[in-house]
CSV table of C-alpha atoms and ligand atoms in Angstrom, one decimal:
chain,number,residue,atom,x,y,z
A,1,MET,CA,0.1,-0.2,0.0
A,2,LEU,CA,1.2,3.4,-0.9
A,3,TYR,CA,0.1,6.5,1.2
A,4,ILE,CA,0.7,10.1,-0.1
A,5,LEU,CA,1.0,12.3,2.7
A,6,ALA,CA,-0.4,15.8,2.8
A,7,GLU,CA,2.2,18.3,1.5
A,8,ASN,CA,1.4,20.6,4.3
A,9,PHE,CA,2.1,17.8,7.1
A,10,TYR,CA,5.5,17.2,5.7
A,11,ALA,CA,6.0,20.9,5.1
A,12,ALA,CA,5.9,21.3,8.8
A,13,ALA,CA,8.3,18.2,9.3
A,14,ARG,CA,10.7,19.3,6.6
A,15,ARG,CA,13.4,20.6,9.2
A,16,TYR,CA,13.0,17.2,11.0
A,17,ASN,CA,13.6,14.5,8.5
A,18,ARG,CA,14.4,12.1,11.0
A,19,ALA,CA,11.3,12.3,13.0
A,20,ALA,CA,9.6,12.5,9.9
A,21,MET,CA,11.1,9.4,8.4
A,22,ASN,CA,10.1,7.5,11.5
A,23,THR,CA,6.6,8.5,10.8
A,24,ALA,CA,6.9,7.6,7.1
A,25,THR,CA,8.7,4.2,7.6
A,26,SER,CA,6.0,3.2,10.3
A,27,GLN,CA,3.3,3.8,7.7
A,28,ALA,CA,4.5,1.4,5.2
A,29,GLN,CA,6.0,3.3,1.9
A,30,ALA,CA,4.9,6.7,2.7
A,31,ILE,CA,5.9,9.3,0.3
A,32,ALA,CA,7.3,12.4,2.0
A,33,SER,CA,7.5,16.0,0.2
A,34,HIS,CA,10.3,18.6,0.2
A,35,TRP,CA,12.8,16.1,1.6
A,36,SER,CA,16.4,17.3,2.6
A,37,LEU,CA,18.9,15.5,0.5
A,38,GLN,CA,21.7,16.9,2.4
A,39,ALA,CA,22.4,13.8,4.7
A,40,LEU,CA,21.8,11.5,1.5
A,41,ASN,CA,24.8,12.9,-0.7
A,42,THR,CA,28.2,12.3,0.4
A,43,PHE,CA,29.4,15.7,-1.0
A,44,GLY,CA,27.0,17.2,1.6
A,45,ILE,CA,25.0,19.6,-0.7
A,46,ALA,CA,22.0,21.2,0.9
A,47,ALA,CA,19.1,20.4,-1.4
A,48,THR,CA,15.7,19.1,-1.3
A,49,ALA,CA,13.6,16.7,-3.2
A,50,ARG,CA,10.0,17.4,-4.3
A,51,ALA,CA,9.0,14.0,-3.2
A,52,TYR,CA,11.0,11.0,-1.6
A,53,LEU,CA,10.2,7.6,-1.3
A,54,ARG,CA,12.3,4.8,0.7
A,55,VAL,CA,11.9,1.5,-1.4
A,56,SER,CA,12.3,-1.7,0.2
A,57,SER,CA,10.9,-4.1,-2.7
A,58,SER,CA,9.7,-4.0,-6.3
A,59,ALA,CA,6.1,-3.8,-5.1
A,60,ASP,CA,6.9,0.1,-4.0
A,61,LEU,CA,8.3,0.8,-7.7
A,62,GLN,CA,5.1,-0.9,-9.1
A,63,ALA,CA,3.1,1.3,-6.9
A,64,VAL,CA,4.8,4.4,-8.1
A,65,ARG,CA,4.3,3.3,-11.7
A,66,ALA,CA,0.7,2.7,-11.2
A,67,ASN,CA,0.3,6.3,-9.7
A,68,THR,CA,-0.2,9.0,-12.5
A,69,ALA,CA,0.9,12.0,-10.1
A,70,LEU,CA,4.0,10.1,-9.1
A,71,SER,CA,5.0,8.3,-12.4
A,72,THR,CA,5.0,11.2,-14.6
A,73,LEU,CA,7.4,13.1,-12.0
A,74,PRO,CA,11.2,13.2,-13.0
A,75,ARG,CA,12.9,10.4,-10.9
A,76,LEU,CA,16.2,10.1,-9.2
A,77,VAL,CA,17.3,6.8,-7.9
A,78,LEU,CA,19.5,6.9,-4.7
A,79,GLY,CA,21.9,4.5,-3.5
A,80,GLY,CA,24.5,5.6,-1.2
A,81,GLY,CA,24.7,9.2,-2.7
A,82,SER,CA,28.6,8.7,-3.1
A,83,ASN,CA,28.7,9.4,-6.6
A,84,LEU,CA,26.3,12.4,-7.0
A,85,ILE,CA,26.4,16.2,-7.6
A,86,LEU,CA,23.2,18.0,-6.9
A,87,SER,CA,23.0,21.2,-8.7
A,88,GLY,CA,20.1,22.7,-7.0
A,89,ASP,CA,16.8,21.2,-5.6
A,90,PHE,CA,15.4,18.2,-7.2
A,91,ASP,CA,11.9,18.7,-8.7
A,92,GLY,CA,10.9,15.2,-8.7
A,93,LEU,CA,10.7,11.9,-6.9
A,94,VAL,CA,13.7,10.6,-5.2
A,95,LEU,CA,13.8,6.6,-5.0
A,96,HIS,CA,16.0,5.7,-2.2
A,97,LEU,CA,16.9,2.0,-2.4
A,98,ALA,CA,16.5,0.3,1.2
A,99,ASN,CA,16.3,-3.2,0.3
A,100,GLN,CA,18.8,-5.4,2.4
A,101,GLY,CA,20.0,-9.1,2.3
A,102,LYS,CA,22.8,-11.1,0.9
A,103,ARG,CA,23.4,-14.7,0.5
A,104,ILE,CA,25.4,-17.4,-1.3
A,105,VAL,CA,23.1,-18.5,-4.1
A,106,SER,CA,24.8,-21.4,-6.0
A,107,GLU,CA,28.2,-22.8,-7.2
A,108,ASP,CA,29.4,-24.6,-10.2
A,109,ASN,CA,32.8,-26.2,-10.7
A,110,THR,CA,34.8,-22.9,-11.0
A,111,HIS,CA,32.7,-20.5,-9.3
A,112,ILE,CA,30.5,-19.5,-6.1
A,113,ILE,CA,27.3,-17.2,-7.0
A,114,VAL,CA,26.7,-14.6,-4.2
A,115,SER,CA,24.1,-12.1,-4.3
A,116,ALA,CA,23.1,-8.7,-2.5
A,117,GLN,CA,20.1,-6.4,-2.5
A,118,ALA,CA,20.6,-3.1,-3.9
A,119,GLY,CA,20.4,-1.1,-0.6
A,120,GLU,CA,23.3,-3.1,1.0
A,121,ASN,CA,26.4,-0.9,1.8
A,122,TRP,CA,29.2,-2.0,-0.8
A,123,HIS,CA,32.1,-2.2,1.6
A,124,GLU,CA,30.2,-4.2,4.3
A,125,PHE,CA,29.2,-6.7,1.3
A,126,VAL,CA,32.8,-7.1,0.4
A,127,GLN,CA,33.7,-7.8,4.1
A,128,TRP,CA,31.0,-10.0,4.4
A,129,THR,CA,32.3,-12.2,1.1
A,130,LEU,CA,35.8,-12.2,2.8
A,131,VAL,CA,34.4,-13.6,6.2
A,132,GLN,CA,32.5,-16.2,4.1
A,133,ASN,CA,36.1,-17.3,2.7
A,134,LEU,CA,35.1,-16.1,-0.8
A,135,PRO,CA,37.9,-14.1,-2.0
A,136,GLY,CA,37.7,-11.9,-5.2
A,137,LEU,CA,36.3,-8.4,-4.3
A,138,GLU,CA,38.8,-7.3,-1.9
A,139,ASN,CA,40.9,-4.9,-4.1
A,140,LEU,CA,37.5,-3.1,-4.2
A,141,SER,CA,37.2,-2.7,-0.4
A,142,LEU,CA,36.2,0.7,1.2
A,143,ILE,CA,34.6,2.1,-1.9
A,144,PRO,CA,31.8,4.3,-0.7
A,145,GLY,CA,28.3,3.7,-1.7
A,146,SER,CA,25.6,0.9,-2.3
A,147,VAL,CA,25.7,-2.4,-4.1
A,148,GLY,CA,22.8,-1.3,-6.3
A,149,ALA,CA,24.9,1.8,-7.3
A,150,ALA,CA,28.1,-0.2,-8.0
A,151,PRO,CA,27.4,-1.6,-11.4
A,152,ILE,CA,26.1,1.6,-12.8
A,153,GLN,CA,29.4,3.2,-13.2
A,154,ASN,CA,31.3,-0.3,-13.0
A,155,ILE,CA,33.2,0.8,-9.9
A,156,GLY,CA,36.9,0.1,-10.1
A,157,ALA,CA,40.2,0.5,-7.9
A,158,TYR,CA,43.6,-1.1,-7.5
A,159,GLY,CA,43.7,-3.2,-10.7
A,160,SER,CA,40.0,-4.6,-10.1
A,161,GLU,CA,36.8,-3.5,-11.8
A,162,LEU,CA,33.4,-4.9,-10.8
A,163,LYS,CA,32.8,-6.2,-14.2
A,164,ASP,CA,35.7,-8.8,-13.4
A,165,PHE,CA,33.3,-10.5,-11.1
A,166,PHE,CA,30.0,-9.7,-12.1
A,167,HIS,CA,27.5,-12.5,-12.8
A,168,SER,CA,24.0,-10.8,-13.3
A,169,LEU,CA,21.6,-8.4,-11.8
A,170,THR,CA,17.8,-7.7,-11.7
A,171,TYR,CA,16.4,-4.4,-12.3
A,172,PHE,CA,12.8,-2.9,-12.6
A,173,ASP,CA,12.0,-1.3,-15.8
A,174,PHE,CA,9.8,1.8,-15.3
A,175,LEU,CA,8.8,1.9,-19.0
A,176,THR,CA,7.5,-1.5,-19.2
A,177,GLY,CA,6.8,-2.2,-15.3
A,178,GLU,CA,8.7,-5.6,-15.9
A,179,ILE,CA,11.5,-7.2,-13.6
A,180,CYS,CA,14.4,-7.9,-16.0
A,181,VAL,CA,17.5,-10.2,-15.3
A,182,VAL,CA,20.5,-9.3,-17.4
A,183,ASP,CA,23.9,-10.7,-17.8
A,184,ARG,CA,27.5,-9.1,-18.1
A,185,GLU,CA,27.4,-8.6,-21.7
A,186,ALA,CA,23.9,-6.8,-21.8
A,187,CYS,CA,25.2,-4.5,-19.2
A,188,ARG,CA,27.8,-3.0,-21.6
A,189,PHE,CA,30.4,-2.2,-18.9
A,190,ALA,CA,33.1,-0.1,-19.8
A,191,TYR,CA,35.6,2.3,-17.8
A,192,ARG,CA,33.4,3.9,-15.1
A,193,ASP,CA,30.3,3.3,-17.8
A,194,SER,CA,27.5,0.9,-18.1
A,195,ILE,CA,24.3,0.8,-19.9
A,196,PHE,CA,22.6,2.1,-16.8
A,197,LYS,CA,24.6,5.6,-17.2
A,198,GLN,CA,23.3,5.4,-20.9
A,199,GLU,CA,20.1,4.1,-22.6
A,200,LEU,CA,18.7,2.9,-19.4
A,201,ARG,CA,19.6,5.8,-17.2
A,202,ASP,CA,16.1,7.2,-16.4
A,203,ARG,CA,14.4,3.9,-16.9
A,204,ALA,CA,16.1,0.9,-14.8
A,205,VAL,CA,16.1,0.7,-11.1
A,206,ILE,CA,18.7,-2.0,-10.0
A,207,LEU,CA,17.2,-4.4,-7.2
A,208,ASP,CA,20.0,-6.9,-6.7
A,209,VAL,CA,23.3,-7.6,-8.0
A,210,SER,CA,25.1,-11.3,-8.3
A,211,PHE,CA,28.8,-11.8,-8.5
A,212,ALA,CA,30.7,-15.3,-9.6
A,213,LEU,CA,33.6,-15.4,-7.2
A,214,PRO,CA,36.4,-17.7,-8.4
A,215,LYS,CA,37.2,-20.9,-6.6
A,216,GLN,CA,40.7,-20.8,-7.9
A,217,TRP,CA,41.5,-17.5,-6.6
A,218,GLN,CA,44.6,-15.5,-7.5
A,219,PRO,CA,45.8,-12.1,-5.9
A,220,ASN,CA,45.5,-9.3,-8.0
A,221,LEU,CA,48.7,-7.1,-7.6
A,222,SER,CA,48.7,-5.5,-10.8
A,223,TYR,CA,48.6,-2.1,-9.4
A,224,ALA,CA,52.1,-1.0,-8.3
A,225,GLU,CA,51.2,1.0,-5.1
A,226,LEU,CA,49.2,-1.9,-3.6
A,227,LYS,CA,52.2,-4.5,-4.3
A,228,HIS,CA,54.5,-2.2,-2.8
A,229,GLU,CA,52.2,-1.6,0.2
A,230,LEU,CA,52.1,-5.2,0.8
A,231,THR,CA,55.7,-6.0,0.4
A,232,THR,CA,56.2,-3.6,3.2
A,233,THR,CA,53.6,-5.3,5.6
A,234,VAL,CA,53.5,-9.0,4.1
A,235,VAL,CA,56.4,-11.4,3.6
A,236,VAL,CA,54.8,-14.5,2.3
A,237,ALA,CA,51.9,-14.6,-0.7
A,238,PRO,CA,49.3,-12.2,0.7
A,239,THR,CA,45.7,-13.6,1.7
A,240,ALA,CA,42.6,-11.8,0.4
A,241,ARG,CA,42.1,-10.3,3.7
A,242,GLU,CA,45.6,-8.9,3.8
A,243,ILE,CA,45.0,-7.2,0.3
A,244,SER,CA,41.7,-5.9,1.7
A,245,GLU,CA,43.5,-4.5,4.7
A,246,ALA,CA,46.2,-2.9,2.3
A,247,VAL,CA,43.9,-1.4,0.1
A,248,ILE,CA,41.8,0.1,3.1
A,249,ALA,CA,45.3,1.5,4.2
A,250,ILE,CA,45.9,3.2,0.9
A,251,ARG,CA,42.6,4.5,0.6
A,252,ARG,CA,42.6,6.0,4.0
A,253,ARG,CA,45.8,7.7,3.3
A,254,LYS,CA,45.1,9.4,0.1
A,255,LEU,CA,41.3,9.5,0.1
A,256,PRO,CA,39.1,11.7,2.2
A,257,ASP,CA,36.6,10.1,4.5
A,258,PRO,CA,33.2,11.2,3.2
A,259,ALA,CA,31.9,10.9,6.7
A,260,VAL,CA,34.4,13.5,7.8
A,261,ILE,CA,34.9,15.8,4.6
A,262,GLY,CA,32.2,15.9,1.8
A,263,ASN,CA,33.2,14.5,-1.6
A,264,ALA,CA,32.1,12.3,-4.2
A,265,GLY,CA,35.4,10.2,-5.0
A,266,SER,CA,37.4,11.1,-8.1
A,267,PHE,CA,35.7,14.0,-9.8
A,268,PHE,CA,36.8,13.4,-13.3
A,269,LYS,CA,37.3,10.4,-15.5
A,270,ASN,CA,40.8,9.6,-16.3
A,271,PRO,CA,40.9,10.6,-20.1
A,272,VAL,CA,41.9,8.2,-22.9
A,273,VAL,CA,43.6,9.4,-25.7
A,274,SER,CA,45.1,8.0,-29.0
A,275,LYS,CA,48.6,6.8,-29.1
A,276,GLU,CA,49.6,9.7,-31.5
A,277,VAL,CA,48.3,12.3,-29.3
A,278,HIS,CA,50.0,10.4,-26.2
A,279,ALA,CA,53.4,10.6,-28.1
A,280,VAL,CA,53.0,14.5,-28.7
A,281,LEU,CA,52.1,15.1,-24.9
A,282,LEU,CA,55.1,12.8,-23.6
A,283,GLU,CA,57.5,14.7,-25.7
A,284,LYS,CA,56.3,18.0,-24.2
A,285,TYR,CA,55.9,16.3,-20.6
A,286,PRO,CA,58.1,13.6,-20.1
A,287,GLN,CA,56.7,13.1,-16.5
A,288,LEU,CA,53.2,12.5,-18.0
A,289,VAL,CA,51.6,9.4,-15.9
A,290,SER,CA,49.8,7.3,-18.4
A,291,TYR,CA,48.8,3.8,-19.0
A,292,VAL,CA,48.6,2.0,-22.2
A,293,GLN,CA,45.3,0.3,-22.8
A,294,PRO,CA,44.8,-3.2,-24.5
A,295,ASP,CA,43.6,-1.6,-27.9
A,296,GLY,CA,46.7,0.8,-27.9
A,297,SER,CA,44.9,3.9,-26.8
A,298,VAL,CA,46.5,5.6,-23.6
A,299,LYS,CA,44.7,6.6,-20.3
A,300,LEU,CA,46.1,9.6,-18.8
A,301,ALA,CA,46.2,10.3,-15.0
A,302,ALA,CA,43.8,13.3,-14.6
A,303,GLY,CA,45.0,13.7,-11.2
A,304,TRP,CA,48.6,14.2,-12.3
A,305,MET,CA,47.4,16.9,-14.9
A,306,ILE,CA,45.3,18.9,-12.2
A,307,ASP,CA,48.1,18.7,-9.8
A,308,GLN,CA,50.4,20.1,-12.7
A,309,CYS,CA,48.3,22.9,-13.2
A,310,GLY,CA,48.7,23.9,-9.5
A,311,TRP,CA,45.2,23.1,-8.2
A,312,LYS,CA,46.0,20.5,-5.5
A,313,GLY,CA,45.3,22.0,-2.1
A,314,LYS,CA,43.5,25.2,-3.6
A,315,SER,CA,39.9,26.4,-3.4
A,316,LEU,CA,37.4,28.3,-5.2
A,317,GLY,CA,34.8,29.5,-2.6
A,318,ALA,CA,33.4,26.6,-0.5
A,319,VAL,CA,34.9,23.8,-2.8
A,320,GLY,CA,38.5,22.7,-2.6
A,321,VAL,CA,40.9,20.4,-4.2
A,322,HIS,CA,42.0,17.5,-1.9
A,323,GLU,CA,45.6,18.0,-0.4
A,324,LYS,CA,46.6,14.3,-1.2
A,325,GLN,CA,44.7,13.6,-4.5
A,326,ALA,CA,44.1,16.2,-7.2
A,327,LEU,CA,41.3,14.2,-8.7
A,328,VAL,CA,39.0,14.6,-5.7
A,329,LEU,CA,37.0,17.8,-5.1
A,330,ILE,CA,35.9,18.4,-1.5
A,331,ASN,CA,33.2,20.4,0.3
A,332,ARG,CA,34.9,22.9,2.5
A,333,GLY,CA,31.6,23.9,4.1
A,334,GLY,CA,28.5,25.0,2.9
A,335,ALA,CA,29.2,24.2,-0.8
A,336,SER,CA,26.2,24.4,-3.3
A,337,GLY,CA,26.0,22.5,-6.6
A,338,ALA,CA,26.9,25.8,-8.5
A,339,ASP,CA,30.1,26.2,-6.1
A,340,VAL,CA,31.1,22.7,-7.3
A,341,LEU,CA,30.5,23.3,-10.7
A,342,LYS,CA,32.3,26.5,-10.8
A,343,LEU,CA,35.6,24.8,-9.8
A,344,ALA,CA,35.0,21.9,-11.8
A,345,ARG,CA,35.0,24.2,-15.0
A,346,ALA,CA,38.0,26.3,-13.9
A,347,ILE,CA,40.0,23.1,-13.6
A,348,GLN,CA,38.7,21.6,-16.9
A,349,GLU,CA,39.6,25.0,-18.5
A,350,ASP,CA,43.1,25.1,-17.2
A,351,VAL,CA,43.8,21.2,-18.1
A,352,ARG,CA,42.3,22.1,-21.8
A,353,GLN,CA,44.6,25.0,-22.2
A,354,ARG,CA,47.7,23.2,-20.7
A,355,PHE,CA,47.4,19.6,-22.1
A,356,GLY,CA,44.6,20.0,-24.8
A,357,VAL,CA,42.5,17.5,-23.1
A,358,THR,CA,39.1,17.5,-22.0
A,359,LEU,CA,38.3,16.1,-18.7
A,360,GLU,CA,34.7,14.4,-18.2
A,361,ILE,CA,33.1,14.8,-14.9
A,362,GLU,CA,32.7,11.3,-13.2
A,363,PRO,CA,29.9,11.7,-10.7
A,364,VAL,CA,26.1,12.0,-11.9
A,365,LEU,CA,25.0,15.3,-12.1
A,366,VAL,CA,21.4,16.2,-11.2
B,401,LIG,N1,48.9,12.0,-9.3
B,401,LIG,C1,49.3,13.2,-9.0
B,401,LIG,N2,48.8,14.0,-8.1
B,401,LIG,C2,47.8,13.9,-7.7
B,401,LIG,C3,46.9,12.7,-7.8
B,401,LIG,C4,47.5,11.7,-8.8
B,401,LIG,O1,50.6,13.2,-9.5
B,401,LIG,O2,47.2,14.9,-7.1
B,401,LIG,C5,49.4,10.8,-9.9
B,401,LIG,C6,49.8,9.7,-9.0
B,401,LIG,O3,51.2,9.8,-8.4
B,401,LIG,C7,49.8,8.4,-9.9
B,401,LIG,C8,48.8,8.7,-10.9
B,401,LIG,O4,48.5,10.2,-10.9
B,401,LIG,O5,51.2,8.4,-10.6
B,401,LIG,C9,47.4,8.1,-10.6
B,401,LIG,O6,47.0,8.5,-9.2
B,401,LIG,P1,46.1,7.3,-8.4
B,401,LIG,O7,47.0,6.1,-8.5
B,401,LIG,O8,45.7,8.1,-7.2
B,401,LIG,O9,44.8,6.8,-9.2
B,401,LIG,P2,43.8,8.0,-10.2
B,401,LIG,O10,44.0,7.5,-11.5
B,401,LIG,O11,43.9,9.0,-9.8
B,401,LIG,C10,41.8,6.2,-10.1
B,401,LIG,C11,40.5,6.0,-9.8
B,401,LIG,C12,40.2,6.0,-8.3
B,401,LIG,C13,40.8,4.7,-7.7
B,401,LIG,C14,42.6,4.7,-8.1
B,401,LIG,C15,43.2,3.6,-7.6
B,401,LIG,C16,39.5,7.1,-11.8
B,401,LIG,C17,38.8,8.3,-12.2
B,401,LIG,N3,39.9,7.2,-10.5
B,401,LIG,O12,42.5,7.3,-9.5
B,401,LIG,O13,38.9,5.9,-8.1
B,401,LIG,O14,40.6,4.3,-6.4
B,401,LIG,O15,42.5,4.8,-9.7
B,401,LIG,O16,42.9,2.5,-8.6
B,401,LIG,O17,39.5,6.3,-12.5
B,401,LIG,C18,36.7,6.7,-7.9
B,401,LIG,O18,36.4,6.4,-8.7
B,401,LIG,O19,36.0,7.5,-7.0
B,401,LIG,C19,38.1,6.8,-7.2
B,401,LIG,C20,38.7,7.3,-6.2
């Protein structure tokens, strides 16, 4: 059952989201109006949503779809809010995925299939797999956000990407009202990209995600900094748990904790250029940090270029560039979406002028 609570009731409760939330959840899937999103985006931008629904199952989504007043509103699907920049108040319906649960589903000769509901916290899920003695996801430890959001941008870090372990996922299709199951190929994963950022962007709500974890596990130490970290702490071949701890240590050293300093992780993608463009740049900048891709193109370290432009540790109004990683923009207090975009544009312009390369913003802009 779906209740639409009187707008004026929630207007009064606007400044007291917590209290309002308790009321809402106690009345099944209640919809709240003018809901503050500040605590729901890790950048900490103050903005409201015209309507908000905490989603605990696909039945909630079916109910929204069946309600003309709601189904015609613009939608924003929210997980952990860790890859989101709100440019202002959202004049639509926020669907906040809160479904919980994780389990071992099945196994074959080579893999064990595990599944988690979209509302599960990603890092807690990774830690749970390790406790079950199911290695594979350890390089992706401590990435902020939810399980349901992870496939959207094909999260990646320290030599691994989600797609390397992805099995399938279930999503609710707002266009047809159907529940669909898709495999890896259908998701069209690429570097920080998938079909859910493209054709299915305003259509699909991911409900649960399954992973195929290898029975014959091999440590992935392809990322030089991770290998170095482990050689300083572990003498023999590292376990998955030790790799997870090393990744956590590196992340804590270099990246701001969103619970302490508002941020959305890497703010730009690492741009990919042709080998010809790379050769020209390398001649001019012999220190250029770059990674040759399997197809011969070259990925450039955006953080290095931003650093070279002198932005590291600098601020423009309420938004700054992190002191230890120039790819991360941070909220110095009271930042608005417009403040974030102002700094982002200034950085993009400097990098374009100096290196002739366009930086693409990585988080979702709403
Ligand atoms: N660098 C600098 N100055 C800086 C930042 C980086 O010179 O201020 C240099 C580093 O020394 C290094 C290179 O640039 O040689 C790359 O830096 P780093 O290893 O920190 O990785 P990154 O390419 O900046 C990417 C991901 C991160 C992920 C790390 C580790 C993207 C957009 N970002 O960052 O992902 O944790 O690799 O795998 O691909 C995220 O997506 O939110 C995120 C944090």
